[in-house]
GROMACS .gro file of N, CA and C in nm:
model
  369
    1MET      N    1  -8.584   0.230  -2.669
    1MET     CA    2  -8.480   0.172  -2.588
    1MET      C    3  -8.436   0.039  -2.643
    2LYS      N    4  -8.536  -0.037  -2.703
    2LYS     CA    5  -8.501  -0.167  -2.758
    2LYS      C    6  -8.404  -0.154  -2.875
    3LYS      N    7  -8.412  -0.048  -2.955
    3LYS     CA    8  -8.321  -0.029  -3.069
    3LYS      C    9  -8.180   0.006  -3.023
    4LEU      N   10  -8.169   0.071  -2.911
    4LEU     CA   11  -8.040   0.113  -2.861
    4LEU      C   12  -7.960  -0.003  -2.804
    5THR      N   13  -8.021  -0.101  -2.745
    5THR     CA   14  -7.953  -0.213  -2.683
    5THR      C   15  -7.876  -0.297  -2.784
    6PRO      N   16  -7.935  -0.340  -2.896
    6PRO     CA   17  -7.853  -0.417  -2.994
    6PRO      C   18  -7.737  -0.335  -3.048
    7GLY      N   19  -7.752  -0.205  -3.065
    7GLY     CA   20  -7.644  -0.120  -3.114
    7GLY      C   21  -7.528  -0.114  -3.016
    8LEU      N   22  -7.562  -0.107  -2.887
    8LEU     CA   23  -7.456  -0.107  -2.785
    8LEU      C   24  -7.383  -0.240  -2.781
    9LEU      N   25  -7.456  -0.348  -2.797
    9LEU     CA   26  -7.393  -0.480  -2.799
    9LEU      C   27  -7.297  -0.494  -2.916
   10VAL      N   28  -7.337  -0.446  -3.033
   10VAL     CA   29  -7.249  -0.453  -3.151
   10VAL      C   30  -7.125  -0.366  -3.129
   11ALA      N   31  -7.144  -0.247  -3.076
   11ALA     CA   32  -7.030  -0.158  -3.051
   11ALA      C   33  -6.933  -0.220  -2.950
   12ALA      N   34  -6.986  -0.279  -2.844
   12ALA     CA   35  -6.902  -0.342  -2.743
   12ALA      C   36  -6.826  -0.460  -2.802
   13ALA      N   37  -6.892  -0.537  -2.888
   13ALA     CA   38  -6.826  -0.651  -2.952
   13ALA      C   39  -6.714  -0.603  -3.044
   14LEU      N   40  -6.736  -0.496  -3.117
   14LEU     CA   41  -6.632  -0.443  -3.206
   14LEU      C   42  -6.513  -0.390  -3.126
   15CYS      N   43  -6.540  -0.324  -3.016
   15CYS     CA   44  -6.429  -0.274  -2.931
   15CYS      C   45  -6.348  -0.390  -2.874
   16ALA      N   46  -6.416  -0.492  -2.826
   16ALA     CA   47  -6.347  -0.608  -2.771
   16ALA      C   48  -6.263  -0.677  -2.877
   17ALA      N   49  -6.316  -0.689  -2.997
   17ALA     CA   50  -6.242  -0.754  -3.107
   17ALA      C   51  -6.118  -0.672  -3.141
   18GLY      N   52  -6.129  -0.541  -3.140
   18GLY     CA   53  -6.014  -0.456  -3.169
   18GLY      C   54  -5.906  -0.469  -3.064
   19MET      N   55  -5.946  -0.482  -2.939
   19MET     CA   56  -5.848  -0.496  -2.832
   19MET      C   57  -5.778  -0.631  -2.841
   20ILE      N   58  -5.849  -0.734  -2.876
   20ILE     CA   59  -5.789  -0.867  -2.890
   20ILE      C   60  -5.692  -0.869  -3.008
   21ALA      N   61  -5.730  -0.804  -3.117
   21ALA     CA   62  -5.647  -0.803  -3.237
   21ALA      C   63  -5.516  -0.728  -3.217
   22THR      N   64  -5.515  -0.628  -3.129
   22THR     CA   65  -5.393  -0.549  -3.111
   22THR      C   66  -5.307  -0.598  -2.995
   23ALA      N   67  -5.353  -0.693  -2.917
   23ALA     CA   68  -5.273  -0.745  -2.806
   23ALA      C   69  -5.158  -0.828  -2.861
   24PRO      N   70  -5.038  -0.814  -2.805
   24PRO     CA   71  -4.925  -0.894  -2.853
   24PRO      C   72  -4.944  -1.041  -2.819
   25PRO      N   73  -4.894  -1.130  -2.904
   25PRO     CA   74  -4.907  -1.273  -2.875
   25PRO      C   75  -4.834  -1.309  -2.745
   26ALA      N   76  -4.878  -1.416  -2.684
   26ALA     CA   77  -4.820  -1.459  -2.556
   26ALA      C   78  -4.671  -1.485  -2.569
   27ALA      N   79  -4.626  -1.540  -2.682
   27ALA     CA   80  -4.483  -1.569  -2.701
   27ALA      C   81  -4.399  -1.441  -2.698
   28ALA      N   82  -4.453  -1.334  -2.754
   28ALA     CA   83  -4.378  -1.207  -2.755
   28ALA      C   84  -4.371  -1.147  -2.616
   29ARG      N   85  -4.474  -1.164  -2.537
   29ARG     CA   86  -4.473  -1.108  -2.401
   29ARG      C   87  -4.377  -1.183  -2.310
   30SER      N   88  -4.352  -1.310  -2.334
   30SER     CA   89  -4.265  -1.387  -2.246
   30SER      C   90  -4.119  -1.383  -2.288
   31HIS      N   91  -4.086  -1.315  -2.396
   31HIS     CA   92  -3.949  -1.306  -2.446
   31HIS      C   93  -3.863  -1.223  -2.349
   32ILE      N   94  -3.748  -1.276  -2.313
   32ILE     CA   95  -3.654  -1.204  -2.225
   32ILE      C   96  -3.560  -1.123  -2.313
   33ASP      N   97  -3.543  -0.999  -2.278
   33ASP     CA   98  -3.458  -0.912  -2.359
   33ASP      C   99  -3.369  -0.831  -2.267
   34PHE      N  100  -3.252  -0.793  -2.317
   34PHE     CA  101  -3.163  -0.704  -2.243
   34PHE      C  102  -3.084  -0.623  -2.342
   35SER      N  103  -3.027  -0.516  -2.293
   35SER     CA  104  -2.941  -0.435  -2.379
   35SER      C  105  -2.823  -0.387  -2.295
   36ILE      N  106  -2.713  -0.371  -2.361
   36ILE     CA  107  -2.592  -0.321  -2.295
   36ILE      C  108  -2.516  -0.240  -2.399
   37THR      N  109  -2.462  -0.130  -2.359
   37THR     CA  110  -2.385  -0.047  -2.450
   37THR      C  111  -2.244  -0.104  -2.453
   38LEU      N  112  -2.217  -0.188  -2.550
   38LEU     CA  113  -2.089  -0.260  -2.552
   38LEU      C  114  -1.971  -0.168  -2.572
   39GLY      N  115  -1.991  -0.058  -2.639
   39GLY     CA  116  -1.881   0.034  -2.661
   39GLY      C  117  -1.836   0.103  -2.533
   40ASP      N  118  -1.913   0.090  -2.427
   40ASP     CA  119  -1.880   0.160  -2.304
   40ASP      C  120  -1.822   0.069  -2.196
   41VAL      N  121  -1.818  -0.062  -2.219
   41VAL     CA  122  -1.764  -0.155  -2.118
   41VAL      C  123  -1.612  -0.153  -2.125
   42GLY      N  124  -1.549  -0.130  -2.012
   42GLY     CA  125  -1.403  -0.136  -2.005
   42GLY      C  126  -1.360  -0.281  -1.989
   43PHE      N  127  -1.401  -0.343  -1.881
   43PHE     CA  128  -1.380  -0.485  -1.858
   43PHE      C  129  -1.483  -0.532  -1.758
   44ALA      N  130  -1.498  -0.665  -1.751
   44ALA     CA  131  -1.610  -0.720  -1.675
   44ALA      C  132  -1.567  -0.837  -1.587
   45TYR      N  133  -1.647  -0.860  -1.485
   45TYR     CA  134  -1.628  -0.970  -1.390
   45TYR      C  135  -1.759  -1.048  -1.379
   46ASP      N  136  -1.758  -1.150  -1.296
   46ASP     CA  137  -1.880  -1.228  -1.273
   46ASP      C  138  -1.992  -1.144  -1.215
   47ASP      N  139  -1.958  -1.045  -1.131
   47ASP     CA  140  -2.060  -0.969  -1.060
   47ASP      C  141  -2.094  -0.834  -1.122
   48GLY      N  142  -2.032  -0.797  -1.234
   48GLY     CA  143  -2.063  -0.671  -1.299
   48GLY      C  144  -1.948  -0.625  -1.388
   49TYR      N  145  -1.952  -0.497  -1.426
   49TYR     CA  146  -1.850  -0.446  -1.517
   49TYR      C  147  -1.821  -0.299  -1.488
   50TYR      N  148  -1.703  -0.255  -1.530
   50TYR     CA  149  -1.666  -0.114  -1.526
   50TYR      C  150  -1.685  -0.057  -1.665
   51ASP      N  151  -1.746   0.062  -1.671
   51ASP     CA  152  -1.752   0.129  -1.800
   51ASP      C  153  -1.621   0.205  -1.821
   52ARG      N  154  -1.607   0.266  -1.935
   52ARG     CA  155  -1.481   0.334  -1.969
   52ARG      C  156  -1.458   0.461  -1.886
   53HIS      N  157  -1.558   0.499  -1.808
   53HIS     CA  158  -1.546   0.615  -1.719
   53HIS      C  159  -1.521   0.573  -1.574
   54ARG      N  160  -1.485   0.445  -1.558
   54ARG     CA  161  -1.450   0.386  -1.427
   54ARG      C  162  -1.569   0.376  -1.331
   55ARG      N  163  -1.690   0.370  -1.387
   55ARG     CA  164  -1.809   0.352  -1.304
   55ARG      C  165  -1.848   0.205  -1.302
   56TRP      N  166  -1.886   0.156  -1.186
   56TRP     CA  167  -1.923   0.016  -1.167
   56TRP      C  168  -2.071  -0.004  -1.198
   57HIS      N  169  -2.103  -0.115  -1.267
   57HIS     CA  170  -2.241  -0.152  -1.298
   57HIS      C  171  -2.258  -0.300  -1.269
   58ARG      N  172  -2.366  -0.335  -1.204
   58ARG     CA  173  -2.398  -0.477  -1.181
   58ARG      C  174  -2.471  -0.529  -1.305
   59TRP      N  175  -2.451  -0.657  -1.335
   59TRP     CA  176  -2.528  -0.719  -1.443
   59TRP      C  177  -2.675  -0.718  -1.403
   60ARG      N  178  -2.762  -0.696  -1.500
   60ARG     CA  179  -2.905  -0.698  -1.470
   60ARG      C  180  -2.957  -0.839  -1.451
   61ASN      N  181  -2.891  -0.935  -1.516
   61ASN     CA  182  -2.933  -1.075  -1.502
   61ASN      C  183  -2.819  -1.165  -1.552
   62HIS      N  184  -2.835  -1.294  -1.531
   62HIS     CA  185  -2.731  -1.390  -1.571
   62HIS      C  186  -2.716  -1.398  -1.722
   63GLU      N  187  -2.824  -1.380  -1.796
   63GLU     CA  188  -2.817  -1.387  -1.941
   63GLU      C  189  -2.728  -1.277  -1.998
   64GLU      N  190  -2.740  -1.157  -1.941
   64GLU     CA  191  -2.658  -1.046  -1.986
   64GLU      C  192  -2.510  -1.075  -1.961
   65ARG      N  193  -2.478  -1.122  -1.841
   65ARG     CA  194  -2.340  -1.157  -1.807
   65ARG      C  195  -2.288  -1.267  -1.898
   66ASP      N  196  -2.365  -1.373  -1.917
   66ASP     CA  197  -2.322  -1.486  -1.999
   66ASP      C  198  -2.297  -1.444  -2.143
   67TRP      N  199  -2.384  -1.358  -2.195
   67TRP     CA  200  -2.366  -1.313  -2.333
   67TRP      C  201  -2.235  -1.235  -2.346
   68TYR      N  202  -2.212  -1.144  -2.251
   68TYR     CA  203  -2.089  -1.065  -2.258
   68TYR      C  204  -1.967  -1.156  -2.247
   69ARG      N  205  -1.968  -1.247  -2.153
   69ARG     CA  206  -1.855  -1.340  -2.133
   69ARG      C  207  -1.829  -1.419  -2.261
   70ASP      N  208  -1.934  -1.470  -2.325
   70ASP     CA  209  -1.918  -1.552  -2.445
   70ASP      C  210  -1.867  -1.473  -2.564
   71HIS      N  211  -1.896  -1.343  -2.570
   71HIS     CA  212  -1.859  -1.263  -2.687
   71HIS      C  213  -1.739  -1.170  -2.665
   72HIS      N  214  -1.693  -1.158  -2.542
   72HIS     CA  215  -1.582  -1.066  -2.513
   72HIS      C  216  -1.486  -1.128  -2.412
   73ARG      N  217  -1.431  -1.242  -2.448
   73ARG     CA  218  -1.339  -1.314  -2.358
   73ARG      C  219  -1.215  -1.232  -2.322
   74ASP      N  220  -1.173  -1.142  -2.411
   74ASP     CA  221  -1.052  -1.065  -2.386
   74ASP      C  222  -1.068  -0.962  -2.275
   75SER      N  223  -1.191  -0.927  -2.241
   75SER     CA  224  -1.211  -0.827  -2.136
   75SER      C  225  -1.306  -0.878  -2.027
   76TYR      N  226  -1.319  -1.010  -2.016
   76TYR     CA  227  -1.403  -1.069  -1.911
   76TYR      C  228  -1.314  -1.154  -1.821
   77PHE      N  229  -1.330  -1.136  -1.690
   77PHE     CA  230  -1.248  -1.208  -1.593
   77PHE      C  231  -1.339  -1.286  -1.500
   78GLU      N  232  -1.322  -1.417  -1.498
   78GLU     CA  233  -1.411  -1.505  -1.422
   78GLU      C  234  -1.374  -1.504  -1.274
   79MET      N  235  -1.416  -1.396  -1.209
   79MET     CA  236  -1.398  -1.376  -1.065
   79MET      C  237  -1.484  -1.257  -1.027
   80ARG      N  238  -1.505  -1.239  -0.899
   80ARG     CA  239  -1.570  -1.117  -0.853
   80ARG      C  240  -1.467  -1.005  -0.854
   81ARG      N  241  -1.514  -0.884  -0.866
   81ARG     CA  242  -1.418  -0.773  -0.874
   81ARG      C  243  -1.333  -0.759  -0.749
   82ASP      N  244  -1.386  -0.795  -0.633
   82ASP     CA  245  -1.306  -0.784  -0.510
   82ASP      C  246  -1.200  -0.892  -0.499
   83GLU      N  247  -1.201  -0.990  -0.588
   83GLU     CA  248  -1.099  -1.095  -0.590
   83GLU      C  249  -0.985  -1.064  -0.686
   84ASP      N  250  -0.999  -0.959  -0.766
   84ASP     CA  251  -0.900  -0.928  -0.869
   84ASP      C  252  -0.775  -0.867  -0.807
   85ARG      N  253  -0.660  -0.927  -0.834
   85ARG     CA  254  -0.532  -0.879  -0.780
   85ARG      C  255  -0.442  -0.820  -0.888
   86ASP      N  256  -0.497  -0.799  -1.009
   86ASP     CA  257  -0.418  -0.747  -1.119
   86ASP      C  258  -0.388  -0.598  -1.097
   87SER      N  259  -0.262  -0.564  -1.092
   87SER     CA  260  -0.224  -0.426  -1.061
   87SER      C  261  -0.260  -0.329  -1.174
   88TYR      N  262  -0.259  -0.374  -1.299
   88TYR     CA  263  -0.294  -0.285  -1.410
   88TYR      C  264  -0.440  -0.245  -1.404
   89ARG      N  265  -0.530  -0.342  -1.382
   89ARG     CA  266  -0.673  -0.309  -1.372
   89ARG      C  267  -0.700  -0.229  -1.245
   90ARG      N  268  -0.636  -0.263  -1.136
   90ARG     CA  269  -0.655  -0.189  -1.010
   90ARG      C  270  -0.608  -0.044  -1.027
   91ASP      N  271  -0.492  -0.024  -1.088
   91ASP     CA  272  -0.444   0.112  -1.110
   91ASP      C  273  -0.535   0.191  -1.204
   92TRP      N  274  -0.588   0.125  -1.306
   92TRP     CA  275  -0.682   0.192  -1.396
   92TRP      C  276  -0.806   0.235  -1.320
   93ARG      N  277  -0.860   0.146  -1.237
   93ARG     CA  278  -0.980   0.180  -1.160
   93ARG      C  279  -0.956   0.300  -1.068
   94ARG      N  280  -0.836   0.310  -1.016
   94ARG     CA  281  -0.802   0.420  -0.924
   94ARG      C  282  -0.756   0.546  -0.997
   95GLY      N  283  -0.755   0.543  -1.129
   95GLY     CA  284  -0.718   0.660  -1.207
   95GLY      C  285  -0.568   0.677  -1.225
   96ARG      N  286  -0.489   0.576  -1.196
   96ARG     CA  287  -0.344   0.585  -1.208
   96ARG      C  288  -0.293   0.547  -1.346
   97ARG      N  289  -0.376   0.485  -1.425
   97ARG     CA  290  -0.340   0.445  -1.561
   97ARG      C  291  -0.450   0.490  -1.656
   98GLU      N  292  -0.411   0.525  -1.777
   98GLU     CA  293  -0.509   0.560  -1.880
   98GLU      C  294  -0.574   0.436  -1.940
   99ASP      N  295  -0.498   0.326  -1.948
   99ASP     CA  296  -0.550   0.204  -2.010
   99ASP      C  297  -0.506   0.083  -1.928
  100TRP      N  298  -0.598  -0.004  -1.896
  100TRP     CA  299  -0.566  -0.123  -1.816
  100TRP      C  300  -0.495  -0.228  -1.900
  101ARG      N  301  -0.496  -0.212  -2.034
  101ARG     CA  302  -0.432  -0.311  -2.122
  101ARG      C  303  -0.294  -0.268  -2.168
  102GLU      N  304  -0.233  -0.173  -2.105
  102GLU     CA  305  -0.103  -0.127  -2.151
  102GLU      C  306  -0.009  -0.244  -2.171
  103ASP      N  307   0.088  -0.225  -2.258
  103ASP     CA  308   0.178  -0.333  -2.296
  103ASP      C  309   0.260  -0.380  -2.177
  104ARG      N  310   0.230  -0.497  -2.131
  104ARG     CA  311   0.298  -0.551  -2.014
  104ARG      C  312   0.433  -0.613  -2.052
  105ARG      N  313   0.458  -0.632  -2.178
  105ARG     CA  314   0.587  -0.690  -2.219
  105ARG      C  315   0.703  -0.601  -2.180
  106GLU      N  316   0.684  -0.471  -2.182
  106GLU     CA  317   0.790  -0.378  -2.142
  106GLU      C  318   0.831  -0.404  -1.997
  107ASP      N  319   0.732  -0.422  -1.910
  107ASP     CA  320   0.762  -0.449  -1.770
  107ASP      C  321   0.839  -0.579  -1.755
  108ARG      N  322   0.799  -0.681  -1.829
  108ARG     CA  323   0.869  -0.810  -1.819
  108ARG      C  324   1.011  -0.797  -1.872
  109ARG      N  325   1.030  -0.722  -1.981
  109ARG     CA  326   1.165  -0.702  -2.034
  109ARG      C  327   1.252  -0.632  -1.931
  110ASP      N  328   1.196  -0.530  -1.866
  110ASP     CA  329   1.273  -0.459  -1.764
  110ASP      C  330   1.308  -0.552  -1.648
  111ASP      N  331   1.213  -0.639  -1.607
  111ASP     CA  332   1.240  -0.734  -1.499
  111ASP      C  333   1.351  -0.830  -1.538
  112ARG      N  334   1.348  -0.879  -1.661
  112ARG     CA  335   1.453  -0.972  -1.705
  112ARG      C  336   1.587  -0.901  -1.711
  113ARG      N  337   1.586  -0.776  -1.756
  113ARG     CA  338   1.711  -0.699  -1.763
  113ARG      C  339   1.768  -0.681  -1.623
  114ASP      N  340   1.681  -0.652  -1.526
  114ASP     CA  341   1.728  -0.637  -1.388
  114ASP      C  342   1.787  -0.769  -1.337
  115ASP      N  343   1.724  -0.881  -1.371
  115ASP     CA  344   1.775  -1.012  -1.329
  115ASP      C  345   1.913  -1.037  -1.391
  116ARG      N  346   1.928  -1.004  -1.518
  116ARG     CA  347   2.059  -1.025  -1.583
  116ARG      C  348   2.165  -0.937  -1.519
  117ASP      N  349   2.127  -0.813  -1.489
  117ASP     CA  350   2.223  -0.722  -1.426
  117ASP      C  351   2.266  -0.775  -1.290
  118ASP      N  352   2.172  -0.831  -1.214
  118ASP     CA  353   2.205  -0.889  -1.083
  118ASP      C  354   2.304  -1.003  -1.097
  119HIS      N  355   2.282  -1.088  -1.197
  119HIS     CA  356   2.372  -1.201  -1.217
  119HIS      C  357   2.510  -1.155  -1.264
  120HIS      N  358   2.513  -1.048  -1.342
  120HIS     CA  359   2.639  -0.997  -1.392
  120HIS      C  360   2.729  -0.952  -1.275
  121TYR      N  361   2.672  -0.888  -1.178
  121TYR     CA  362   2.751  -0.837  -1.065
  121TYR      C  363   2.789  -0.946  -0.967
  122ASP      N  364   2.719  -1.061  -0.974
  122ASP     CA  365   2.752  -1.170  -0.882
  122ASP      C  366   2.884  -1.237  -0.918
  123HIS      N  367   2.928  -1.227  -1.042
  123HIS     CA  368   3.048  -1.300  -1.087
  123HIS      C  369   3.175  -1.230  -1.049
   0.00000   0.00000   0.00000
């Protein structure tokens, strides 16, 4: 029995050393990480984003939102989605438009043309 005890102690020490050697360092365990499929985001707000299939997703954390805002200013709107009054984005969400970024210059040209026509008839 006396020969077996030192052998068990050595085996236990080797197992403990192996477990310590394979444990990740404390710095790696405390690292904050996130992932987002950027190719699937249609546009985003402070409280979340719509994917290209018109599904709503909340940000998982502030870091994720901040990263997206900093790297995709053209499709990030600093407001909550319920505060958005843009008719193009609203129509896209409701399935009335294929793209929320459609060329708005055409609409403005038509509005100016209507204004000119109104003035023409006033004379």
